[in-house]
XYZ file of C-alpha atoms in Angstrom:
620
model
C 11.222 26.137 -13.210
C 7.426 26.562 -12.742
C 5.537 23.423 -13.739
C 2.638 23.823 -16.153
C -0.713 23.400 -14.382
C -1.916 20.972 -17.035
C 0.838 18.583 -15.917
C 0.503 19.389 -12.199
C -3.188 18.535 -12.175
C -2.617 15.429 -14.282
C -0.116 14.202 -11.682
C -2.582 15.048 -8.901
C -5.124 12.797 -10.621
C -2.552 9.993 -10.374
C -2.219 10.794 -6.659
C -5.993 10.386 -6.272
C -5.680 6.920 -7.815
C -2.713 6.142 -5.554
C -4.706 7.045 -2.437
C -7.475 4.672 -3.485
C -5.192 1.759 -4.391
C -3.332 2.262 -1.126
C -6.569 2.002 0.846
C -7.782 -1.398 -0.450
C -7.349 -4.147 2.143
C -6.646 -7.045 -0.258
C -4.201 -5.490 -2.723
C -3.420 -8.771 -4.507
C -7.084 -9.147 -5.491
C -9.172 -6.118 -4.454
C -11.921 -6.758 -7.036
C -11.986 -10.574 -6.603
C -10.987 -11.248 -10.210
C -8.399 -13.892 -9.294
C -11.220 -15.721 -7.514
C -13.304 -15.788 -10.697
C -13.517 -19.157 -12.436
C -15.766 -19.587 -15.466
C -18.706 -21.895 -14.812
C -18.323 -21.678 -11.039
C -19.791 -19.466 -8.313
C -16.528 -19.033 -6.400
C -16.296 -15.260 -6.827
C -19.986 -14.751 -6.062
C -19.801 -16.940 -2.966
C -16.792 -15.055 -1.662
C -18.398 -11.654 -2.222
C -21.495 -12.849 -0.396
C -19.220 -13.611 2.543
C -17.647 -10.147 2.332
C -21.097 -8.538 2.539
C -21.675 -10.568 5.696
C -18.316 -9.448 7.080
C -19.198 -5.811 6.364
C -22.035 -6.005 8.877
C -19.771 -7.087 11.730
C -17.169 -5.377 13.924
C -14.463 -4.232 13.347
C -15.530 -3.253 9.809
C -18.859 -1.866 10.959
C -17.391 0.374 13.668
C -14.795 3.004 12.760
C -11.993 3.776 15.198
C -8.480 5.154 15.255
C -7.171 1.610 14.678
C -9.113 1.131 11.453
C -11.424 3.299 9.365
C -12.948 0.892 6.891
C -15.264 1.812 4.014
C -17.211 -0.110 1.388
C -20.819 -1.326 1.530
C -23.036 1.157 3.365
C -23.168 -0.996 6.503
C -19.434 -0.336 6.963
C -19.184 2.741 9.152
C -22.924 2.571 9.987
C -23.882 4.572 6.877
C -27.057 2.611 6.158
C -28.230 -0.683 4.697
C -25.932 -2.069 2.009
C -27.016 -2.710 -1.566
C -25.785 -6.303 -1.825
C -25.997 -6.356 -5.625
C -22.904 -4.113 -5.648
C -19.439 -5.678 -5.419
C -18.245 -5.230 -1.799
C -14.863 -3.501 -2.254
C -13.326 -2.829 1.167
C -10.906 0.014 1.879
C -9.247 1.363 5.027
C -8.651 5.110 5.086
C -5.837 4.820 7.627
C -3.680 3.089 5.005
C -3.490 6.244 2.871
C 0.129 7.430 2.914
C 1.094 9.374 -0.248
C 4.830 9.248 0.498
C 5.126 5.501 -0.094
C 4.102 3.502 -3.204
C 0.860 1.582 -3.656
C 0.341 -1.697 -5.520
C -2.627 -3.831 -6.551
C -3.508 -6.688 -8.876
C -6.429 -6.208 -11.258
C -6.939 -9.850 -12.169
C -4.479 -9.711 -15.085
C -1.412 -7.717 -14.076
C 0.022 -5.704 -11.202
C -0.200 -1.941 -10.959
C 2.288 0.152 -8.954
C 1.721 3.872 -8.312
C 4.100 6.492 -6.934
C 3.270 10.185 -7.280
C 6.140 12.388 -8.554
C 8.243 13.752 -5.705
C 7.738 17.437 -6.551
C 4.106 17.195 -5.367
C 4.925 15.543 -2.047
C 8.188 17.085 -0.849
C 6.379 19.946 0.906
C 3.404 17.895 2.192
C 3.045 18.325 5.954
C -0.128 16.400 6.751
C -2.918 14.216 5.408
C -6.349 14.529 6.988
C -9.657 12.779 6.356
C -13.181 14.131 5.990
C -15.442 11.126 6.529
C -19.049 10.521 7.551
C -19.997 9.500 11.070
C -23.593 8.333 10.534
C -26.339 7.718 7.994
C -27.185 11.457 8.009
C -23.677 12.108 6.605
C -22.460 14.321 9.403
C -18.740 14.796 8.819
C -15.702 14.532 11.073
C -12.119 15.622 10.355
C -9.229 13.486 11.609
C -5.486 13.399 10.939
C -4.143 10.331 9.106
C -0.509 11.420 8.605
C 1.631 14.112 10.195
C 5.018 14.347 8.479
C 6.214 17.124 10.788
C 7.605 19.477 8.139
C 6.289 21.295 5.100
C 3.506 23.748 4.366
C 1.157 21.828 2.083
C -1.876 20.035 3.470
C -4.195 17.393 2.040
C -7.704 16.488 3.185
C -9.012 13.241 1.659
C -12.793 13.235 1.322
C -15.139 10.279 1.540
C -17.710 9.726 -1.150
C -19.485 6.934 -2.925
C -20.473 5.390 -6.232
C -23.122 2.935 -7.382
C -26.105 5.022 -6.287
C -28.720 5.054 -9.050
C -32.436 5.734 -8.810
C -32.337 6.257 -5.058
C -30.426 3.055 -4.331
C -27.677 2.923 -1.703
C -24.135 3.437 -2.969
C -20.800 2.140 -1.699
C -18.323 4.371 0.158
C -14.651 4.887 -0.677
C -11.944 7.585 -0.835
C -13.212 9.644 -3.791
C -10.609 12.395 -3.881
C -8.933 15.148 -1.908
C -8.572 18.876 -1.394
C -4.951 20.047 -1.441
C -3.453 23.300 -0.165
C -0.296 23.691 -2.273
C 2.375 26.406 -2.261
C 3.614 26.139 -5.867
C 6.490 28.611 -5.558
C 7.426 28.050 -1.924
C 6.183 31.473 -0.765
C 3.076 32.421 1.173
C 0.758 32.308 -1.854
C -1.039 28.999 -2.280
C -3.419 27.238 -4.642
C -6.405 25.063 -3.787
C -6.843 21.820 -5.741
C -10.024 19.727 -5.625
C -9.210 16.366 -7.234
C -11.401 13.310 -7.903
C -10.258 9.752 -8.554
C -11.345 7.750 -11.572
C -13.128 4.404 -11.626
C -11.264 1.206 -10.739
C -12.209 -2.412 -11.377
C -10.836 -5.795 -12.318
C -12.473 -7.078 -15.493
C -13.698 -4.004 -17.376
C -15.828 -6.236 -19.614
C -17.607 -7.802 -16.655
C -18.017 -4.443 -14.906
C -19.443 -2.708 -17.968
C -21.815 -5.557 -18.829
C -23.220 -5.795 -15.315
C -23.544 -2.024 -15.014
C -25.346 -1.754 -18.368
C -27.975 -4.126 -16.966
C -28.690 -1.518 -14.325
C -31.732 0.139 -15.957
C -33.415 -3.258 -16.271
C -32.483 -5.078 -13.070
C -31.231 -2.341 -10.760
C -27.649 -1.205 -10.109
C -25.297 -4.173 -9.837
C -21.628 -5.105 -10.043
C -18.718 -2.721 -9.618
C -20.016 0.501 -7.958
C -17.793 2.798 -10.035
C -19.071 1.331 -13.285
C -22.685 1.579 -12.150
C -22.058 5.318 -11.833
C -20.170 5.421 -15.156
C -22.961 3.736 -17.100
C -25.827 5.747 -15.607
C -25.525 8.434 -18.253
C -29.180 9.439 -18.696
C -29.980 12.935 -17.411
C -31.402 13.416 -13.918
C -35.185 13.414 -13.802
C -36.352 14.821 -10.464
C -36.479 18.444 -9.336
C -34.096 17.974 -6.385
C -31.309 16.586 -8.569
C -31.827 19.274 -11.228
C -31.653 21.984 -8.559
C -28.485 20.475 -7.079
C -26.517 20.592 -10.322
C -28.291 23.432 -12.086
C -29.666 21.442 -15.005
C -29.835 18.050 -16.688
C -26.525 16.495 -15.723
C -25.781 12.761 -16.090
C -27.625 10.956 -13.288
C -24.725 8.732 -12.194
C -22.378 11.694 -11.803
C -24.941 13.880 -10.029
C -25.748 11.144 -7.510
C -22.056 10.388 -6.905
C -21.333 14.097 -6.410
C -24.188 14.321 -3.910
C -22.536 11.527 -1.902
C -19.217 13.428 -1.935
C -20.387 16.990 -1.480
C -20.796 17.300 2.331
C -17.293 15.847 2.796
C -15.873 18.148 0.096
C -17.302 21.195 1.859
C -15.929 19.961 5.198
C -12.493 19.445 3.588
C -12.572 22.928 2.043
C -13.481 24.520 5.379
C -10.668 22.625 7.113
C -8.176 23.918 4.534
C -9.568 27.450 4.935
C -9.299 27.214 8.718
C -5.629 26.258 8.638
C -4.685 28.656 5.819
C -6.356 31.846 6.980
C -5.906 33.748 3.705
C -7.822 32.653 0.581
C -5.998 30.836 -2.229
C -4.628 32.572 -5.290
C -6.162 29.974 -7.622
C -8.726 27.170 -7.434
C -8.169 24.113 -9.644
C -10.706 21.280 -10.011
C -9.395 18.097 -11.653
C -10.090 14.454 -12.343
C -9.523 11.654 -14.842
C -12.306 9.595 -16.500
C -15.015 9.157 -13.836
C -13.048 11.737 -11.848
C -13.126 14.143 -14.817
C -16.896 13.788 -15.051
C -17.241 14.457 -11.305
C -14.886 17.452 -11.522
C -16.874 18.845 -14.456
C -20.172 18.251 -12.660
C -18.866 19.965 -9.499
C -17.720 23.020 -11.476
C -21.115 23.175 -13.168
C -22.974 22.847 -9.871
C -20.886 25.564 -8.176
C -21.368 27.882 -11.147
C -24.963 27.284 -12.230
C -26.444 27.332 -8.706
C -24.651 30.372 -7.279
C -27.750 32.522 -7.832
C -30.248 29.881 -6.706
C -32.772 30.861 -4.053
C -32.104 27.781 -1.886
C -29.451 28.351 0.779
C -28.203 24.751 0.443
C -27.478 25.020 -3.282
C -23.830 24.017 -3.894
C -22.968 27.399 -5.402
C -24.303 29.097 -2.291
C -22.626 26.769 0.223
C -19.096 27.479 -1.008
C -19.636 31.218 -0.977
C -20.319 31.547 2.751
C -18.185 31.871 5.869
C -14.476 31.169 5.514
C -14.941 30.208 1.836
C -16.726 33.417 0.819
C -13.520 35.237 -0.168
C -12.228 32.410 -2.341
C -12.033 33.185 -6.105
C -14.778 30.772 -7.160
C -15.681 32.657 -10.325
C -12.085 32.304 -11.542
C -11.654 28.568 -10.845
C -10.058 26.415 -13.551
C -11.300 22.947 -14.521
C -8.876 20.234 -15.678
C -10.847 17.267 -17.018
C -8.646 14.440 -18.356
C -10.349 11.856 -20.646
C -13.737 13.440 -19.958
C -16.853 11.334 -20.688
C -20.243 12.855 -21.587
C -21.746 14.632 -18.568
C -25.222 15.861 -19.503
C -27.606 17.232 -22.100
C -26.618 19.743 -24.748
C -28.419 22.563 -22.935
C -26.810 21.745 -19.568
C -23.281 21.587 -21.005
C -23.794 24.743 -23.085
C -24.988 26.662 -20.021
C -21.845 25.701 -18.142
C -19.432 26.315 -21.015
C -20.836 29.811 -21.557
C -20.698 30.673 -17.848
C -17.169 32.047 -18.064
C -15.427 29.274 -16.064
C -12.194 28.185 -17.749
C -11.983 24.485 -18.638
C -9.441 22.285 -20.378
C -10.216 18.649 -21.156
C -7.127 16.911 -22.609
C -7.466 13.431 -24.127
C -5.508 11.148 -26.440
C -6.700 10.573 -29.978
C -8.698 7.340 -30.216
C -10.127 7.422 -26.679
C -13.651 6.054 -27.140
C -14.721 7.126 -23.645
C -14.307 10.724 -24.792
C -15.217 10.249 -28.426
C -18.617 8.739 -27.656
C -19.694 12.283 -26.744
C -22.114 13.973 -29.094
C -19.948 17.071 -28.642
C -17.518 15.393 -31.068
C -18.931 15.189 -34.566
C -18.882 11.937 -36.491
C -16.988 13.796 -39.231
C -14.092 14.081 -36.761
C -13.824 10.580 -35.332
C -16.593 8.481 -36.818
C -17.554 7.566 -33.270
C -19.633 10.428 -31.886
C -23.203 9.496 -32.697
C -22.741 5.789 -33.405
C -20.765 4.725 -30.322
C -22.658 7.139 -28.094
C -25.888 5.419 -29.037
C -24.485 1.932 -28.399
C -23.015 2.928 -25.031
C -26.254 4.589 -24.046
C -24.649 7.962 -23.379
C -26.308 10.174 -25.954
C -24.719 12.964 -23.915
C -22.558 16.016 -24.390
C -19.350 17.185 -22.772
C -19.186 19.997 -20.192
C -15.542 20.855 -20.856
C -13.377 22.329 -23.613
C -11.883 19.291 -25.332
C -8.214 19.243 -26.349
C -7.152 16.305 -28.506
C -3.533 15.154 -28.112
C -1.730 12.627 -30.347
C -1.212 9.248 -28.750
C 2.506 9.167 -27.815
C 4.725 7.756 -30.528
C 6.189 4.482 -29.331
C 3.190 3.423 -27.255
C 2.181 -0.166 -28.053
C -0.862 -0.584 -30.266
C -2.666 -2.419 -27.484
C -2.194 0.354 -24.916
C -5.475 2.095 -24.203
C -5.343 5.833 -25.075
C -7.747 6.401 -22.174
C -5.034 5.602 -19.610
C -3.742 8.609 -17.713
C -0.055 7.663 -18.024
C -0.368 8.064 -21.812
C -2.137 11.400 -21.393
C 0.726 12.493 -19.122
C 3.290 11.501 -21.768
C 1.297 13.334 -24.455
C 1.176 16.500 -22.325
C 4.936 16.395 -21.717
C 5.565 15.910 -25.441
C 3.397 18.913 -26.269
C 5.051 21.099 -23.618
C 8.486 20.178 -24.945
C 11.643 19.186 -23.098
C 12.719 22.772 -22.538
C 9.555 23.482 -20.571
C 9.634 20.426 -18.290
C 12.535 19.736 -15.933
C 14.272 16.363 -16.158
C 13.112 14.916 -12.802
C 9.486 15.835 -13.557
C 9.673 14.645 -17.159
C 11.300 11.324 -16.273
C 9.150 10.524 -13.235
C 7.348 7.212 -13.692
C 4.247 7.357 -11.478
C 2.328 4.539 -13.178
C 3.803 1.069 -13.757
C 2.152 -2.121 -15.074
C 3.851 -5.477 -14.416
C 3.261 -9.097 -15.406
C 4.559 -10.771 -12.213
C 5.469 -9.730 -8.703
C 9.123 -10.424 -9.431
C 8.835 -7.939 -12.319
C 7.454 -5.434 -9.802
C 10.463 -5.845 -7.531
C 12.902 -5.762 -10.462
C 11.254 -2.701 -12.042
C 10.411 -4.420 -15.358
C 7.272 -2.506 -16.342
C 5.273 -3.325 -19.472
C 3.662 0.066 -20.099
C 4.859 2.996 -22.198
C 7.460 5.056 -20.329
C 8.095 7.955 -22.683
C 11.188 9.184 -24.462
C 14.193 9.614 -22.256
C 12.730 7.609 -19.396
C 14.893 4.925 -17.767
C 14.422 1.359 -19.060
C 12.907 0.195 -15.772
C 10.784 1.532 -12.939
C 12.158 0.893 -9.458
C 9.167 2.005 -7.411
C 8.239 -0.921 -5.181
C 11.539 -2.649 -4.429
C 13.064 -5.244 -2.137
C 14.262 -2.306 -0.051
C 10.880 -0.697 0.698
C 8.637 -3.773 0.357
C 8.257 -4.389 4.108
C 7.200 -0.803 4.812
C 4.600 -0.948 2.035
C 3.235 -4.286 3.304
C 3.071 -2.993 6.871
C 1.112 0.019 5.664
C -1.427 -2.353 4.096
C -1.600 -4.435 7.315
C -1.067 -7.173 4.775
C -0.766 -10.217 7.085
C -3.809 -9.240 9.156
C -6.019 -8.767 6.119
C -4.690 -11.907 4.395
C -5.705 -13.935 7.434
C -9.253 -12.612 7.069
C -9.169 -13.417 3.343
C -7.998 -16.996 3.884
C -10.507 -17.570 6.656
C -13.331 -16.617 4.303
C -11.818 -18.625 1.460
C -11.916 -21.731 3.657
C -15.697 -21.475 3.705
C -15.917 -20.948 -0.052
C -13.814 -23.920 -1.133
C -16.017 -26.337 0.793
C -18.979 -25.348 -1.403
C -19.391 -27.385 -4.581
C -20.554 -24.258 -6.385
C -16.953 -23.026 -6.269
C -15.820 -25.642 -8.825
C -16.270 -26.684 -12.423
C -17.388 -30.194 -13.272
C -17.482 -33.292 -11.078
C -15.550 -33.258 -7.790
C -15.296 -35.755 -4.974
C -15.997 -35.027 -1.325
C -12.374 -35.883 -0.496
C -11.217 -33.267 -2.999
C -13.278 -30.559 -1.324
C -12.253 -31.670 2.148
C -8.525 -31.790 1.430
C -8.478 -28.384 -0.258
C -10.408 -26.901 2.659
C -7.949 -28.443 5.119
C -4.984 -27.056 3.207
C -6.474 -23.573 3.145
C -7.012 -23.872 6.902
C -3.363 -24.841 7.282
C -2.362 -21.730 5.389
C -4.710 -19.499 7.362
C -3.557 -20.737 10.764
C 0.082 -21.039 9.827
C 2.471 -20.802 12.776
C 5.666 -19.835 11.022
C 7.988 -20.674 13.884
C 7.997 -20.732 17.685
C 9.220 -17.828 19.795
C 9.396 -14.103 19.247
C 12.365 -14.183 16.886
C 12.125 -17.180 14.525
C 15.077 -18.164 12.406
C 15.007 -17.383 8.707
C 15.411 -21.058 7.801
C 12.420 -22.007 9.961
C 10.230 -19.392 8.302
C 11.344 -20.298 4.804
C 10.948 -24.045 5.301
C 7.525 -23.751 6.915
C 6.122 -21.432 4.265
C 7.645 -23.531 1.500
C 6.029 -26.664 2.937
C 2.589 -25.111 2.995
C 2.879 -23.621 -0.458
C 4.142 -26.934 -1.839
C 1.135 -28.740 -0.371
C -1.285 -26.265 -1.893
C 0.383 -26.147 -5.301
C 0.958 -29.873 -5.611
C -2.577 -30.724 -4.565
C -4.039 -28.315 -7.099
C -1.837 -29.803 -9.816
C -2.859 -33.344 -8.897
C -6.533 -32.420 -8.700
C -6.352 -30.916 -12.155
C -4.438 -33.741 -13.810
C -6.259 -36.623 -12.133
C -9.761 -35.193 -12.015
C -12.157 -38.119 -12.090
C -9.519 -40.760 -11.247
C -9.739 -40.179 -7.513
C -7.335 -39.292 -4.738
C -6.123 -42.879 -4.278
C -4.786 -43.024 -7.844
C -2.924 -39.714 -7.351
C -1.304 -40.956 -4.145
C -0.444 -44.370 -5.571
C 1.640 -43.110 -8.473
C 3.224 -40.213 -6.581
C 1.501 -37.440 -8.530
C 1.118 -35.367 -5.365
C 4.797 -34.467 -5.812
C 4.131 -32.689 -9.096
C 5.949 -29.380 -9.358
C 4.023 -26.171 -8.855
C 4.850 -25.000 -12.372
C 2.617 -27.763 -13.787
C -0.190 -25.350 -12.935
C 1.692 -22.052 -13.026
C -0.549 -19.237 -14.198
C -3.688 -21.316 -13.683
C -3.912 -22.475 -10.087
C -5.108 -20.204 -7.333
C -2.816 -21.835 -4.790
C 0.356 -20.300 -6.189
C -1.241 -16.916 -5.680
C -2.128 -17.881 -2.123
C 1.527 -18.795 -1.720
C 2.574 -15.325 -2.871
C 0.280 -13.820 -0.256
C 1.727 -16.075 2.445
C 5.337 -15.169 1.753
C 4.472 -11.446 1.595
C 2.704 -11.795 4.943
C 5.811 -13.398 6.436
C 8.022 -10.608 5.076
C 5.778 -8.052 6.733
C 5.712 -9.827 10.104
C 9.339 -10.868 10.536
C 12.198 -8.393 10.317
C 14.803 -11.131 9.817
C 13.360 -12.488 6.577
C 13.412 -11.073 3.052
C 12.503 -11.848 -0.530
C 16.011 -13.225 -0.993
C 15.244 -15.952 1.566
C 12.334 -17.161 -0.544
C 14.124 -16.989 -3.853
C 16.371 -19.858 -2.704
C 13.554 -22.391 -3.121
C 11.991 -23.225 -6.470
C 8.402 -23.405 -5.270
C 8.655 -19.948 -3.717
C 10.337 -18.479 -6.769
C 7.345 -19.748 -8.717
C 5.023 -17.815 -6.414
C 6.883 -14.631 -7.282
C 6.634 -15.463 -10.983
C 2.946 -16.428 -11.114
C 0.854 -14.322 -13.460
C -2.585 -13.114 -12.467
C -4.153 -13.884 -15.842
């Protein structure tokens, strides 16, 4: 049964998210939200250390062993803007055929793209920049050996506003897909959406941008820069007054997108039957802006205009004038005149969203008579913009919890399936669960998701399991990157700015020593340690960390001697469960051991209470 393109491109947007989440090097805390502690500078101090790390090898120099991205100094792409959060990714970790997981500071997210999109995928390549001039190289990340589809991930960046330097990351991909298994194929250009820990923090910092310069999460800096472009070069690039944040982000992506397209054309030979351009949220705005740029600049006099570049050489025969835009949860993208010019250009667009999505409904393209939000919220958010896409409002799925955000793509997916009807969507596609949200890591392994799963879906999601956990951790190079994390944390905890209130020198010293013990942990001697040795050693270290944090909390101000005298250092870890950072360090330590040693498993750790507590700790 052919799958409706509205659903196909929605699922490809989830794949773009999966690629990004798979690339982060500290999946338990990629945005440093677990490090945050009100009234302290712990998160800021750690991020300052990450910016320093970004300037050193191996992060600074890309190789076949590691292709890191993040602040501009990573990969020698320029001088970093150190007011942006330094989010580090490694392109070589992108592997669409295995799940990805991250923590966002509150809960865990697990992503696994539906199988129908990946079963024919032969290879994954990368179009990334080699220098500050953004010259592009193509390299192969994955070769699966069979299949006819091909993906080229393209590098891009966000956080560039007013000429400032942005931060690099995997921003999307170009996919050659044979939808019916024959020789005919479709080209898909797909952008990822924005990702962050605390959305409140990210939005607040980014909204300060016009007054103090771009700062905070790079994606949100781009999101919140919604004023139209002001200089002639930017106007010429996009063909009008597009939103500045989106235009600048697209400029950072565009050379890699063209390189990815030419690589697909080289391997395919014949042009595609169809061209689809898709994205969700930030990705929808970038997809819309790309379609506008390719359409509105095709008759420009400048040879480097986007619309001219894609109509030359191997790309000249592609059906650019018939491309289709799929913009899910599309924010405002420019002025009324700019959006009208694009919408009347003849390019087909569909912009599905769920009723109640304020990101979409802040657009002045939606009248206040419809939602009550158009003018009022748009003014507060600073958008004042219009939407370059044909909006399609979908009911929020019945059964979704009241607190679930209608902006989330898994709800849009469920709404699309409901509208298509069961007869038009096959069971495996309808019941696929590509997006799961979990309270604890044990919930992840048991498949107990908290998000809406749709009618007919199984009661649990078994995506990241005890069976495939080691392979996923090895893909992340989890133990190697955790060691770097703990080494940097050791420097942070010795700084009094990392704490709230009055602390004694012995408190700082002991916590630093315990972190050093964790960082330099020798699990067991020899090449093949016994399971009992590994379990006991990890349990000892986690117990020290958890018990000390509990004692420090309960006896703050009474001194270490008092805690030792009455035996409080033996307090159970659950005295601080959900509050202490050490239990989360313990989770990282046991996951690192699972990755490194073939003869140990989650079951080995679930025998001991303190390690069970690590699996049950909540991020919030």
